[in-house]
Coordinates of C-alpha atoms in Angstrom, one line a residue:
X214 CA -88.5 -45.7 -19.2
X215 CA -91.7 -44.5 -17.7
X216 CA -91.4 -41.1 -16.1
X217 CA -94.0 -38.5 -15.3
X218 CA -93.1 -35.2 -13.6
X219 CA -95.7 -32.6 -12.6
X220 CA -95.0 -28.9 -11.9
X221 CA -96.8 -25.6 -11.7
X222 CA -98.9 -25.9 -8.6
X223 CA -99.2 -23.1 -6.0
X224 CA -101.5 -20.8 -4.0
X225 CA -104.0 -18.7 -5.8
X226 CA -107.1 -16.7 -4.9
X227 CA -110.6 -17.8 -6.0
X228 CA -111.1 -16.8 -9.6
X229 CA -107.4 -17.0 -10.4
X230 CA -105.5 -19.2 -12.8
X231 CA -102.7 -21.7 -12.8
X232 CA -101.0 -23.8 -15.5
X233 CA -99.8 -27.3 -14.6
X234 CA -97.3 -29.3 -16.6
X235 CA -96.7 -33.0 -16.9
X236 CA -93.5 -34.0 -18.6
X237 CA -93.5 -37.5 -19.9
X238 CA -90.9 -39.8 -21.5
X239 CA -91.1 -39.8 -25.2
X240 CA -92.2 -43.4 -25.5
X241 CA -95.1 -42.8 -23.1
X242 CA -96.1 -39.5 -24.6
X243 CA -96.2 -40.9 -28.1
X244 CA -98.2 -44.1 -27.4
X245 CA -100.6 -43.6 -24.4
X246 CA -103.2 -41.2 -23.1
X247 CA -102.3 -39.0 -20.2
X248 CA -104.8 -38.4 -17.4
X249 CA -104.9 -35.7 -14.7
X250 CA -106.3 -36.8 -11.3
X251 CA -106.7 -34.9 -8.1
X252 CA -107.0 -36.0 -4.5
X253 CA -107.7 -34.5 -1.1
X254 CA -107.9 -36.1 2.4
X255 CA -111.7 -35.6 2.3
X256 CA -112.4 -37.1 -1.1
X257 CA -111.7 -40.1 -3.2
X258 CA -109.3 -39.7 -6.1
X259 CA -111.1 -37.9 -8.9
X260 CA -110.3 -38.1 -12.7
X261 CA -110.2 -34.5 -13.8
X262 CA -109.4 -34.8 -17.5
X263 CA -107.5 -36.9 -20.1
X264 CA -106.0 -36.4 -23.5
X265 CA -105.3 -39.1 -26.1
X266 CA -102.3 -39.3 -28.5
X267 CA -104.4 -37.7 -31.2
X268 CA -105.6 -34.8 -29.0
X269 CA -109.1 -36.0 -28.1
X270 CA -110.0 -34.6 -24.6
X271 CA -112.5 -35.5 -21.9
X272 CA -113.4 -33.4 -18.8
X273 CA -115.1 -34.0 -15.5
X274 CA -118.3 -32.0 -15.1
X275 CA -116.8 -30.1 -12.2
X276 CA -114.2 -28.5 -14.4
X277 CA -115.8 -28.2 -17.8
X278 CA -115.5 -24.7 -19.2
X279 CA -112.8 -23.8 -16.7
X280 CA -109.9 -26.2 -17.4
X281 CA -108.2 -27.0 -20.7
X282 CA -105.8 -29.9 -21.3
X283 CA -103.4 -29.8 -24.2
X284 CA -100.2 -31.6 -25.6
X285 CA -96.9 -30.1 -26.8
X286 CA -95.5 -32.9 -29.0
X287 CA -92.1 -31.2 -29.3
X288 CA -91.6 -31.0 -25.6
X289 CA -93.3 -34.3 -24.6
X290 CA -95.4 -32.4 -22.2
X291 CA -99.1 -32.2 -21.3
X292 CA -100.5 -29.0 -19.9
X293 CA -103.5 -28.3 -17.7
X294 CA -104.7 -24.7 -17.9
X295 CA -106.9 -24.0 -14.8
X296 CA -109.0 -20.9 -14.9
X297 CA -111.7 -19.5 -12.6
X298 CA -110.4 -21.5 -9.8
X299 CA -112.6 -22.3 -6.8
X300 CA -111.8 -23.4 -3.3
X301 CA -113.1 -26.9 -4.1
X302 CA -110.4 -27.2 -6.7
X303 CA -107.8 -27.4 -3.9
X304 CA -106.1 -30.8 -4.1
X305 CA -102.9 -32.6 -5.0
X306 CA -102.9 -33.0 -8.8
X307 CA -101.3 -36.0 -10.4
X308 CA -100.7 -37.0 -14.0
X309 CA -100.9 -40.6 -14.8
X310 CA -100.9 -43.2 -17.6
X311 CA -101.6 -46.9 -18.0
X312 CA -99.2 -49.2 -19.7
X313 CA -100.5 -52.7 -19.9
X314 CA -101.7 -53.6 -16.4
X315 CA -99.5 -51.1 -14.7
X316 CA -100.5 -47.6 -13.6
X317 CA -97.8 -44.9 -13.5
X318 CA -98.0 -41.7 -11.5
X319 CA -96.1 -38.5 -11.2
X320 CA -95.1 -37.2 -7.7
X321 CA -98.0 -34.7 -7.6
X322 CA -98.2 -30.9 -7.3
X323 CA -100.3 -29.0 -4.7
X324 CA -102.9 -26.6 -5.8
X325 CA -104.5 -24.4 -3.1
X326 CA -107.3 -22.0 -3.8
X327 CA -107.9 -19.6 -0.9
X328 CA -108.5 -16.0 -0.2

């Protein structure tokens, strides 16, 4: 069963922090990379970061040095620690994975950065 559930979004001031979670089914978590995307009405969907099953990570230039992705194998959960948040980070954040030709998405969690 493919299931991805995001949580942890909210409203924060510029410079603040949030930690997002993506809970995956065990089969997905153990076999496929997990990606975080974000999307706004004004911009195309953007790949923020990804983590492979062995823990290798990749970050978009816009978030390098501020965001950290990690995996908790015991909980089948991927985390996105977001620090030094900026207004331009405001978006709906989605976790995603690809299984064969199919893309699977969580429901999304809203992150708003505003003073």
